[in-house]
């Protein structure tokens, strides 16, 4: 049983979803575009040039609300990296026609139908959707746990996270949820090299917008079984490495 879990879990981490194929329709809400590519709002999220406050609109399907400890971790992460005076998280149950598997187009539609809060005045708003079911991009050998898909939007496949956490030989729910959320949020911050330029080259170009630094939150490959086992053994949430933090600071962050 252990071998099975290790094998599957290993592959999960190879497939954090990233931004792809967003239509660049310039729909504007309250004058702030929210249908841009991932990374477009990096400086606005990191700095306080235009927006001193940030609000995360968490929308979840019944039964798939994220843990409050996870949201606290997100808040602390924002506070550590972004110049924001107020960081607010609002949670709301959404009633949608659920599916077993969602495409990113489905997710965009869910956001467009359910999102109620948009960036205006001095407050930047992020949309975070927590779904039942799975990503349609799952394969027999890899699973998508979350995807940053617009400049201020990410989705978490919470039911998939449930099925790969909190059992024997699996990471705890808190660790897995936090890792996925912070990873996707960091894509919104422009990592790696999508809206936030690299100071020292550390982009893992083979794997897109990811980091070459071992153990970094933005590292794509956790291919080393030993490293993964260690990670499972300790209840550690991966942190951003030096190069990623350097990039954020150069783009207005902390
Ligand atoms: Zn990623
Ligand atoms: Zn890094």
Tab-separated table of C-alpha atoms and ligand atoms in Angstrom:
chain	number	residue	atom	x	y	z
A	1	UNK	CA	0.000	0.000	0.000
A	2	UNK	CA	2.814	2.295	0.896
A	3	UNK	CA	4.373	1.885	-2.524
A	4	UNK	CA	1.155	2.719	-4.260
A	5	UNK	CA	0.662	5.893	-2.283
A	6	UNK	CA	4.242	6.982	-2.736
A	7	UNK	CA	3.996	6.465	-6.471
A	8	UNK	CA	0.803	8.379	-6.895
A	9	UNK	CA	1.713	11.130	-4.490
A	10	UNK	CA	5.045	11.638	-6.195
A	11	UNK	CA	3.336	12.250	-9.482
A	12	UNK	CA	0.834	14.651	-8.023
A	13	UNK	CA	3.572	17.065	-7.228
A	14	UNK	CA	4.877	16.961	-10.725
A	15	UNK	CA	1.718	18.513	-11.999
A	16	UNK	CA	0.796	21.653	-10.226
A	17	UNK	CA	-1.269	23.289	-12.893
A	18	UNK	CA	-0.170	26.543	-14.367
A	19	UNK	CA	-1.575	29.187	-16.578
A	20	UNK	CA	-2.482	28.195	-20.064
A	21	UNK	CA	-4.345	29.536	-23.043
A	22	UNK	CA	-6.249	32.328	-21.389
A	23	UNK	CA	-8.327	34.293	-23.807
A	24	UNK	CA	-7.136	37.820	-23.685
A	25	UNK	CA	-10.553	39.311	-23.830
A	26	UNK	CA	-10.240	42.662	-22.217
A	27	UNK	CA	-13.330	42.573	-20.115
A	28	UNK	CA	-13.018	45.171	-17.471
A	29	UNK	CA	-14.706	45.343	-14.135
A	30	UNK	CA	-14.528	48.633	-12.344
A	31	UNK	CA	-11.784	49.538	-14.772
A	32	UNK	CA	-9.429	46.846	-13.567
A	33	UNK	CA	-8.899	43.985	-16.028
A	34	UNK	CA	-9.302	40.575	-14.440
A	35	UNK	CA	-9.138	38.355	-17.493
A	36	UNK	CA	-5.478	38.834	-18.238
A	37	UNK	CA	-2.667	36.315	-18.212
A	38	UNK	CA	-1.220	35.005	-14.998
A	39	UNK	CA	1.486	37.412	-13.867
A	40	UNK	CA	-0.153	40.520	-15.318
A	41	UNK	CA	-1.020	41.815	-11.832
A	42	UNK	CA	2.195	40.754	-10.114
A	43	UNK	CA	3.355	44.262	-9.265
A	44	UNK	CA	-0.126	45.327	-8.146
A	45	UNK	CA	-0.300	42.375	-5.750
A	46	UNK	CA	3.247	42.778	-4.453
A	47	UNK	CA	3.513	46.528	-4.027
A	48	UNK	CA	1.377	49.223	-2.477
A	49	UNK	CA	1.811	51.592	-5.419
A	50	UNK	CA	-1.839	51.386	-6.417
A	51	UNK	CA	-3.463	49.004	-3.964
A	52	UNK	CA	-2.798	49.159	-0.257
A	53	UNK	CA	-5.320	46.439	0.580
A	54	UNK	CA	-5.973	42.953	-0.685
A	55	UNK	CA	-9.058	40.800	-0.406
A	56	UNK	CA	-9.287	37.106	-1.270
A	57	UNK	CA	-12.785	36.013	-2.262
A	58	UNK	CA	-12.840	32.322	-1.395
A	59	UNK	CA	-15.723	30.488	-3.072
A	60	UNK	CA	-16.255	26.830	-2.276
A	61	UNK	CA	-18.554	24.010	-3.264
A	62	UNK	CA	-20.413	22.429	-0.337
A	63	UNK	CA	-18.109	20.056	1.515
A	64	UNK	CA	-14.915	21.487	0.058
A	65	UNK	CA	-14.226	24.518	2.162
A	66	UNK	CA	-10.507	24.948	2.823
A	67	UNK	CA	-9.288	24.649	6.386
A	68	UNK	CA	-9.045	27.880	8.314
A	69	UNK	CA	-5.437	27.072	9.235
A	70	UNK	CA	-4.639	26.966	5.520
A	71	UNK	CA	-6.185	30.378	4.950
A	72	UNK	CA	-4.229	31.738	7.892
A	73	UNK	CA	-1.074	30.414	6.230
A	74	UNK	CA	-2.040	32.227	3.031
A	75	UNK	CA	-2.608	35.431	4.964
A	76	UNK	CA	0.776	35.134	6.628
A	77	UNK	CA	2.437	34.423	3.290
A	78	UNK	CA	0.879	37.549	1.746
A	79	UNK	CA	1.917	39.573	4.743
A	80	UNK	CA	5.496	38.298	4.416
A	81	UNK	CA	5.808	39.042	0.685
A	82	UNK	CA	3.426	41.861	-0.205
A	83	UNK	CA	3.134	45.463	0.954
A	84	UNK	CA	-0.504	45.441	1.990
A	85	UNK	CA	-1.962	47.231	4.981
A	86	UNK	CA	-5.076	45.063	5.148
A	87	UNK	CA	-5.358	41.444	4.132
A	88	UNK	CA	-8.914	40.142	4.225
A	89	UNK	CA	-10.255	36.712	3.336
A	90	UNK	CA	-13.970	36.311	2.718
A	91	UNK	CA	-15.435	32.836	2.386
A	92	UNK	CA	-18.652	31.986	0.617
A	93	UNK	CA	-20.488	28.815	-0.334
A	94	UNK	CA	-21.390	28.718	-4.028
A	95	UNK	CA	-24.149	26.662	-5.607
A	96	UNK	CA	-23.072	25.428	-8.992
A	97	UNK	CA	-24.042	22.554	-11.235
A	98	UNK	CA	-21.264	20.245	-10.177
A	99	UNK	CA	-19.314	18.028	-12.524
A	100	UNK	CA	-16.969	15.136	-11.951
A	101	UNK	CA	-14.221	16.807	-13.965
A	102	UNK	CA	-13.715	20.471	-14.800
A	103	UNK	CA	-11.831	22.125	-17.632
A	104	UNK	CA	-10.301	25.547	-17.103
A	105	UNK	CA	-13.015	26.943	-19.353
A	106	UNK	CA	-15.533	25.492	-16.892
A	107	UNK	CA	-13.670	27.179	-14.061
A	108	UNK	CA	-13.652	30.526	-15.854
A	109	UNK	CA	-17.386	30.237	-16.308
A	110	UNK	CA	-17.861	29.439	-12.617
A	111	UNK	CA	-15.830	32.500	-11.715
A	112	UNK	CA	-17.740	34.715	-14.132
A	113	UNK	CA	-21.058	33.533	-12.721
A	114	UNK	CA	-20.177	33.604	-9.048
A	115	UNK	CA	-17.483	36.183	-8.424
A	116	UNK	CA	-18.928	39.238	-6.733
A	117	UNK	CA	-15.872	41.211	-5.655
A	118	UNK	CA	-13.561	43.081	-7.984
A	119	UNK	CA	-10.556	45.315	-7.711
A	120	UNK	CA	-11.350	48.955	-7.179
A	121	UNK	CA	-10.293	51.986	-5.202
A	122	UNK	CA	-7.322	50.917	-3.108
A	123	UNK	CA	-8.280	47.249	-2.826
A	124	UNK	CA	-7.047	44.470	-5.075
A	125	UNK	CA	-9.264	41.378	-5.184
A	126	UNK	CA	-8.224	37.780	-5.825
A	127	UNK	CA	-10.722	35.061	-6.734
A	128	UNK	CA	-10.060	31.609	-5.247
A	129	UNK	CA	-12.407	28.758	-6.156
A	130	UNK	CA	-12.449	25.423	-4.310
A	131	UNK	CA	-14.127	22.658	-6.280
A	132	UNK	CA	-15.390	19.155	-5.847
A	133	UNK	CA	-14.344	16.631	-8.460
A	134	UNK	CA	-11.173	16.705	-10.483
A	135	UNK	CA	-9.354	18.573	-13.179
A	136	UNK	CA	-10.135	17.295	-16.648
A	137	UNK	CA	-6.371	17.348	-17.209
A	138	UNK	CA	-5.737	14.503	-14.804
A	139	UNK	CA	-4.228	11.443	-16.403
A	140	UNK	CA	-3.561	7.949	-15.179
A	141	UNK	CA	-0.175	9.062	-13.962
A	142	UNK	CA	-0.612	12.672	-12.886
A	143	UNK	CA	-3.104	14.758	-10.975
A	144	UNK	CA	-3.688	18.495	-11.034
A	145	UNK	CA	-4.302	19.944	-7.577
A	146	UNK	CA	-4.592	23.602	-8.478
A	147	UNK	CA	-4.239	26.050	-11.338
A	148	UNK	CA	-3.592	29.768	-11.563
A	149	UNK	CA	-5.515	30.673	-14.700
A	150	UNK	CA	-6.019	34.472	-14.783
A	151	UNK	CA	-4.165	37.476	-13.404
A	152	UNK	CA	-6.162	37.494	-10.163
A	153	UNK	CA	-7.669	34.006	-10.134
A	154	UNK	CA	-6.779	30.486	-9.127
A	155	UNK	CA	-8.688	27.264	-8.621
A	156	UNK	CA	-8.011	24.483	-6.147
A	157	UNK	CA	-9.256	20.958	-6.805
A	158	UNK	CA	-10.133	20.429	-3.184
A	159	UNK	CA	-11.710	16.990	-3.526
A	160	UNK	CA	-8.518	15.793	-5.192
A	161	UNK	CA	-6.549	17.238	-2.290
A	162	UNK	CA	-8.833	15.376	0.122
A	163	UNK	CA	-8.150	12.109	-1.642
A	164	UNK	CA	-4.390	12.547	-1.344
A	165	UNK	CA	-4.061	13.810	2.212
A	166	UNK	CA	-4.724	12.868	5.806
A	167	UNK	CA	-4.351	9.111	5.363
A	168	UNK	CA	-1.431	6.880	6.211
A	169	UNK	CA	1.629	7.702	4.128
A	170	UNK	CA	0.085	10.902	2.858
A	171	UNK	CA	0.773	14.521	3.793
A	172	UNK	CA	-1.616	16.186	6.200
A	173	UNK	CA	-4.487	18.179	4.731
A	174	UNK	CA	-3.058	21.390	6.088
A	175	UNK	CA	0.351	20.829	4.521
A	176	UNK	CA	-0.989	19.782	1.130
A	177	UNK	CA	-3.644	22.516	0.919
A	178	UNK	CA	-1.201	25.190	2.006
A	179	UNK	CA	1.480	24.042	-0.416
A	180	UNK	CA	-0.878	24.084	-3.383
A	181	UNK	CA	-2.453	27.437	-2.498
A	182	UNK	CA	0.869	29.172	-1.895
A	183	UNK	CA	2.260	27.719	-5.121
A	184	UNK	CA	-0.664	28.955	-7.197
A	185	UNK	CA	-0.709	32.342	-5.454
A	186	UNK	CA	3.007	32.676	-6.201
A	187	UNK	CA	2.249	32.276	-9.899
A	188	UNK	CA	-0.058	35.290	-9.517
A	189	UNK	CA	2.955	37.077	-8.021
A	190	UNK	CA	4.660	36.489	-11.357
A	191	UNK	CA	6.838	33.504	-10.494
A	192	UNK	CA	8.812	32.324	-12.261
A	193	UNK	CA	9.504	34.888	-14.982
A	194	UNK	CA	5.837	35.488	-15.805
A	195	UNK	CA	5.214	39.113	-14.877
A	196	UNK	CA	8.084	39.226	-12.403
A	197	UNK	CA	11.456	39.159	-14.142
A	198	UNK	CA	14.240	36.968	-12.884
A	199	UNK	CA	17.158	38.793	-11.268
A	200	UNK	CA	19.421	35.759	-11.374
A	201	UNK	CA	18.411	33.114	-13.818
A	202	UNK	CA	16.639	30.321	-12.002
A	203	UNK	CA	13.787	29.569	-14.338
A	204	UNK	CA	13.230	25.918	-15.017
A	205	UNK	CA	12.278	26.612	-18.616
A	206	UNK	CA	11.685	22.968	-19.352
A	207	UNK	CA	8.829	23.070	-16.900
A	208	UNK	CA	7.561	26.538	-17.707
A	209	UNK	CA	7.172	29.072	-14.950
A	210	UNK	CA	9.026	27.135	-12.280
A	211	UNK	CA	12.225	27.396	-10.282
A	212	UNK	CA	15.429	25.432	-10.522
A	213	UNK	CA	16.160	25.789	-6.801
A	214	UNK	CA	15.891	22.547	-4.952
A	215	UNK	CA	13.176	22.543	-2.272
A	216	UNK	CA	11.755	25.876	-3.415
A	217	UNK	CA	7.975	26.196	-3.312
A	218	UNK	CA	8.144	26.958	-7.031
A	219	UNK	CA	10.248	23.972	-7.941
A	220	UNK	CA	8.434	21.763	-10.390
A	221	UNK	CA	10.286	18.601	-9.792
A	222	UNK	CA	10.078	16.766	-6.592
A	223	UNK	CA	11.293	13.757	-8.395
A	224	UNK	CA	13.651	12.568	-5.746
A	225	UNK	CA	11.885	9.908	-3.736
A	226	UNK	CA	14.039	10.499	-0.710
A	227	UNK	CA	13.327	14.183	-0.663
A	228	UNK	CA	9.666	13.482	-0.969
A	229	UNK	CA	9.764	10.969	1.847
A	230	UNK	CA	11.488	13.504	4.034
A	231	UNK	CA	8.861	16.008	3.138
A	232	UNK	CA	6.159	13.563	4.105
A	233	UNK	CA	7.920	12.706	7.319
A	234	UNK	CA	8.171	16.283	8.473
A	235	UNK	CA	5.150	18.507	8.437
A	236	UNK	CA	6.998	21.155	6.516
A	237	UNK	CA	5.456	23.399	3.944
A	238	UNK	CA	7.963	24.251	1.186
A	239	UNK	CA	9.144	27.873	1.277
A	240	UNK	CA	10.235	30.205	-1.486
A	241	UNK	CA	13.962	30.041	-2.158
A	242	UNK	CA	16.348	32.983	-2.229
A	243	UNK	CA	16.146	33.571	-5.979
A	244	UNK	CA	12.352	33.683	-6.001
A	245	UNK	CA	12.283	36.115	-3.070
A	246	UNK	CA	14.911	38.269	-4.787
A	247	UNK	CA	12.669	38.495	-7.862
A	248	UNK	CA	9.638	39.493	-5.787
A	249	UNK	CA	11.622	42.232	-4.046
A	250	UNK	CA	12.829	43.581	-7.378
A	251	UNK	CA	9.204	43.824	-8.489
A	252	UNK	CA	7.938	45.773	-5.517
A	253	UNK	CA	7.444	42.992	-2.982
A	254	UNK	CA	9.080	42.152	0.342
B	1	LIG	ZN1	3.194	25.808	-11.027
B	2	LIG	ZN1	12.523	29.464	-6.273
